[in-house]
Amino acid sequence: MSSIEPAADVDSSGMLTSQYLIRPQSEQHSIDGGSASLQRIHVGRWFVSFRRHALPDSSITDDDIVFQSEEYFKRHYREFGTSLRLNPGQVIFGVTLEWLQLPFRTAALITPAGPGNSTGLTVSIPTQVPPGFNGCLTLELLNSTDTVIDLMPGQFIGNLSFAFSTLNDIDGLSGVNTSGEGRIHRRRPHLEPQYCRELMKKHFRML
Amino acid sequence: MVLLHDCRIRLRGALELLQRIGVAGDPQIREGFQHLRNELRQIDRAIQQTSEELSEAQQQLVQTMQSRLYRVSIYAGKLLRASNARNAFEWFGPFASLFRKVVNGCEYANDLIVFSSEWHYNLEVARMPLHAVDVGSSTEQNIAWFIGYPAFESENPNVLPIVGHEIGHALWHRKQSETLFTPKVDELIESHFVENNATSREAIGVRKHVFRQIEELFCDTVAALLFGPSFLYAFRYLLAPSGLSLGQRQNAGYPDVRTRAQYLIDLSKNQGWSLPTDFADVFQATNGEAEFGIVDGMVHQLQPLVTQAATVLLTNVAPDEFYSFDETQQVLQDFSRALPCRAPVRVSSLINAGYLLLEGHASFEPGRQVHREDRAVVLSELVFKSLELSQHQHHAQFEIVR
């Protein structure tokens, strides 16, 4: 973004606003104030892992088949109070427990934090949450230690900080969909084909 | 004895498989598998203690054991399907609470509630007796309830009000509601078959079908009172135009779907709910054999009594669970901004608010509008996320108390 000066959106009544909404908290948060500029986020209950043994060893071309298929991915669900074990070197995808709705001229950045961070849990995605985002954030969680890590739904996983744009053309942001209308990010980890292909290259040395 | 030998082999295979199945997540499902293993061990002990002599009594015993094993296999399948991550697990907890409140009169009753995704469109409820528990001076039989819903609809919260109908069946059996109607039904049977014998085969058949039909109407009423207009929409979604594809109306045990819809519309008018004026138009009447007419006629006379009984019973056991228009409007404020609900509410309020947006009776706020073809998916995410967040709040409170 070319500017990080506080800016305002126009709400439904035509009033200027710079508020974001997050559930489960009920109140609106103003980003102008200093205290609310850092938002704690927690890990949710749905996870997706790769079935590594089943991944193809050549280039992937058929997005629709490969990326939706249970042949390559396994879904996991955990109740509150239980945990999911992450083995050394294992990568898994989760979602935030929080549902975040950003104004159309405000982006957010995620910074890993919490107990998992100090024990070697790497949270590497997303680095940037696009303006107008609505839904749960997909998290890429990597156990970079040589011991197991137990992930618990509701566990503190990171902080969100916010950035503001004064640009009118927010679609200039690279790699993000800011269309807003009709687009929400789901409560389960959602892997876009392009993103998924990059992850496979990164973690599994694929073409 | 070859029968006994075969039975032991079957048992061994079943036990080994059940012991291998590992289920993470829902404690209800783990507990269910534990019950099934115990059941198999009981059968195993009984078989081990049986002598090898070939006698009629032994044959009878083996047959009984085989029946129990057959039942266990059905329930094991349901448990396994209930644990599959294709399910939207978010609704299991809230619906189990609702079930316990309505059927047991207490949210923390010991009955086991399992929701399993079935590979057909017939919703069903099955029950398996568990161990008996001492409750003060009496003994109460705990039950495992298995409620099946269509696997293809597992991500569609709009079908969930139909589960209310299955809760109605459980309530009907738990409260032995049949006894409420026995005198009136017998009176009708005797007056109709006055010239024939009221104990004739035909009269017995008609009586049985009358009871089945009024049970269905009772369950419709329970579901409608719990879920409000959303039950009617879900009813239309699954059963219109005639319900014949689901095997209904193949005998007189099911009321005609159009008649059921009309009873529901009457109920909604009495309750002050608004429905589209052409709501009933999509339903088709299904006429059957002569017996259908006799049964339908009797059921029509009994229908006001059925509605009254269901209302009174539900008011006694779960007065707080009735559909609430005000709460639905509260949820709508959040949903129309494409946000999950901010506070824990009844499940019915979430689903009804979703329907208002889905059917175009309410609209999304500017800037958060959703294309018509995406609405079902968006609303499904909002309903399930709202349920999850309310469970999180409940869990957080529980953790603090503990």
PDB file of C-alpha atoms in Angstrom, chain A residues 12 21 23-24 26 28 45-46 70 75-81 96-97 99 101-104 132-134 136 154 181-182 184 186-188, chain B residues 24 85-90 155 334 337-342 366-371 374 377-378 381-382 384-385 388-389 391-393 395:
ATOM      1  CA  SER A  12     -24.379   2.591   4.439  1.00  0.00           C
ATOM      2  CA  LEU A  21     -15.998  -5.923  13.184  1.00  0.00           C
ATOM      3  CA  ARG A  23     -16.844 -12.004  16.142  1.00  0.00           C
ATOM      4  CA  PRO A  24     -17.102 -13.413  18.816  1.00  0.00           C
ATOM      5  CA  SER A  26     -19.877  -7.930  19.882  1.00  0.00           C
ATOM      6  CA  GLN A  28     -17.417  -2.431  16.841  1.00  0.00           C
ATOM      7  CA  ARG A  45     -11.679 -25.952  15.008  1.00  0.00           C
ATOM      8  CA  TRP A  46     -11.229 -26.979  11.378  1.00  0.00           C
ATOM      9  CA  GLU A  70     -10.150 -35.857  -0.527  1.00  0.00           C
ATOM     10  CA  ARG A  75     -10.049 -32.642   6.974  1.00  0.00           C
ATOM     11  CA  HIS A  76      -9.827 -32.603  10.751  1.00  0.00           C
ATOM     12  CA  TYR A  77     -12.194 -31.206  13.307  1.00  0.00           C
ATOM     13  CA  ARG A  78     -11.580 -30.770  17.004  1.00  0.00           C
ATOM     14  CA  GLU A  79     -13.950 -29.884  19.811  1.00  0.00           C
ATOM     15  CA  PHE A  80     -13.040 -27.122  22.233  1.00  0.00           C
ATOM     16  CA  GLY A  81     -10.944 -28.590  25.031  1.00  0.00           C
ATOM     17  CA  THR A  96      -9.053 -18.341  12.822  1.00  0.00           C
ATOM     18  CA  LEU A  97     -11.802 -18.746  15.345  1.00  0.00           C
ATOM     19  CA  TRP A  99     -14.655 -13.862  11.884  1.00  0.00           C
ATOM     20  CA  GLN A 101     -14.866  -7.904   8.600  1.00  0.00           C
ATOM     21  CA  LEU A 102     -12.643  -5.057   7.463  1.00  0.00           C
ATOM     22  CA  PRO A 103     -13.713  -1.736   5.992  1.00  0.00           C
ATOM     23  CA  PHE A 104     -13.019  -1.374   2.288  1.00  0.00           C
ATOM     24  CA  GLY A 132     -12.965  -5.387   2.732  1.00  0.00           C
ATOM     25  CA  PHE A 133     -12.073  -8.890   3.870  1.00  0.00           C
ATOM     26  CA  ASN A 134     -15.006 -10.780   5.357  1.00  0.00           C
ATOM     27  CA  CYS A 136     -12.154 -16.394   8.658  1.00  0.00           C
ATOM     28  CA  GLY A 154      -9.255 -21.361  20.838  1.00  0.00           C
ATOM     29  CA  GLU A 181     -19.685  -8.369  -2.845  1.00  0.00           C
ATOM     30  CA  GLY A 182     -20.726 -11.922  -2.307  1.00  0.00           C
ATOM     31  CA  ILE A 184     -16.734 -14.410   2.144  1.00  0.00           C
ATOM     32  CA  ARG A 186     -15.195 -19.706   4.873  1.00  0.00           C
ATOM     33  CA  ARG A 187     -15.060 -21.146   8.333  1.00  0.00           C
ATOM     34  CA  ARG A 188     -13.040 -24.075   7.055  1.00  0.00           C
TER      35      ARG A 188
ATOM     36  CA  ALA B  24     -11.197 -38.304  17.538  1.00  0.00           C
ATOM     37  CA  ALA B  85     -15.283 -34.836   8.783  1.00  0.00           C
ATOM     38  CA  ARG B  86     -17.640 -34.181   5.868  1.00  0.00           C
ATOM     39  CA  ASN B  87     -20.276 -33.351   8.466  1.00  0.00           C
ATOM     40  CA  ALA B  88     -20.818 -29.813   9.652  1.00  0.00           C
ATOM     41  CA  PHE B  89     -20.171 -30.622  13.297  1.00  0.00           C
ATOM     42  CA  GLU B  90     -21.089 -27.162  14.504  1.00  0.00           C
ATOM     43  CA  GLU B 155     -23.543 -28.377   4.633  1.00  0.00           C
ATOM     44  CA  ASP B 334     -25.939  -9.208  11.882  1.00  0.00           C
ATOM     45  CA  ARG B 337     -24.155  -7.248   7.220  1.00  0.00           C
ATOM     46  CA  ALA B 338     -22.735 -10.668   6.265  1.00  0.00           C
ATOM     47  CA  LEU B 339     -21.562 -11.219   9.820  1.00  0.00           C
ATOM     48  CA  PRO B 340     -22.176 -14.113  12.219  1.00  0.00           C
ATOM     49  CA  CYS B 341     -24.494 -13.439  15.118  1.00  0.00           C
ATOM     50  CA  ARG B 342     -22.892 -11.580  18.020  1.00  0.00           C
ATOM     51  CA  PRO B 366     -25.180  -1.929   0.826  1.00  0.00           C
ATOM     52  CA  GLY B 367     -21.571  -2.911   0.325  1.00  0.00           C
ATOM     53  CA  ARG B 368     -22.176  -6.408   1.711  1.00  0.00           C
ATOM     54  CA  GLN B 369     -24.673  -7.607  -0.832  1.00  0.00           C
ATOM     55  CA  VAL B 370     -24.474 -11.198  -1.914  1.00  0.00           C
ATOM     56  CA  HIS B 371     -25.317 -12.457  -5.365  1.00  0.00           C
ATOM     57  CA  ASP B 374     -24.123 -17.333  -3.607  1.00  0.00           C
ATOM     58  CA  VAL B 377     -23.455 -20.785   0.724  1.00  0.00           C
ATOM     59  CA  VAL B 378     -22.870 -17.461   2.471  1.00  0.00           C
ATOM     60  CA  GLU B 381     -21.322 -20.187   6.645  1.00  0.00           C
ATOM     61  CA  LEU B 382     -22.941 -17.516   8.798  1.00  0.00           C
ATOM     62  CA  PHE B 384     -22.565 -22.515  11.259  1.00  0.00           C
ATOM     63  CA  LYS B 385     -20.050 -19.905  12.381  1.00  0.00           C
ATOM     64  CA  GLU B 388     -19.511 -22.288  16.684  1.00  0.00           C
ATOM     65  CA  LEU B 389     -19.039 -18.918  18.323  1.00  0.00           C
ATOM     66  CA  GLN B 391     -20.335 -22.866  21.648  1.00  0.00           C
ATOM     67  CA  HIS B 392     -17.034 -21.095  22.199  1.00  0.00           C
ATOM     68  CA  GLN B 393     -18.668 -18.648  24.574  1.00  0.00           C
ATOM     69  CA  HIS B 395     -17.029 -23.376  26.618  1.00  0.00           C
TER      70      HIS B 395
END
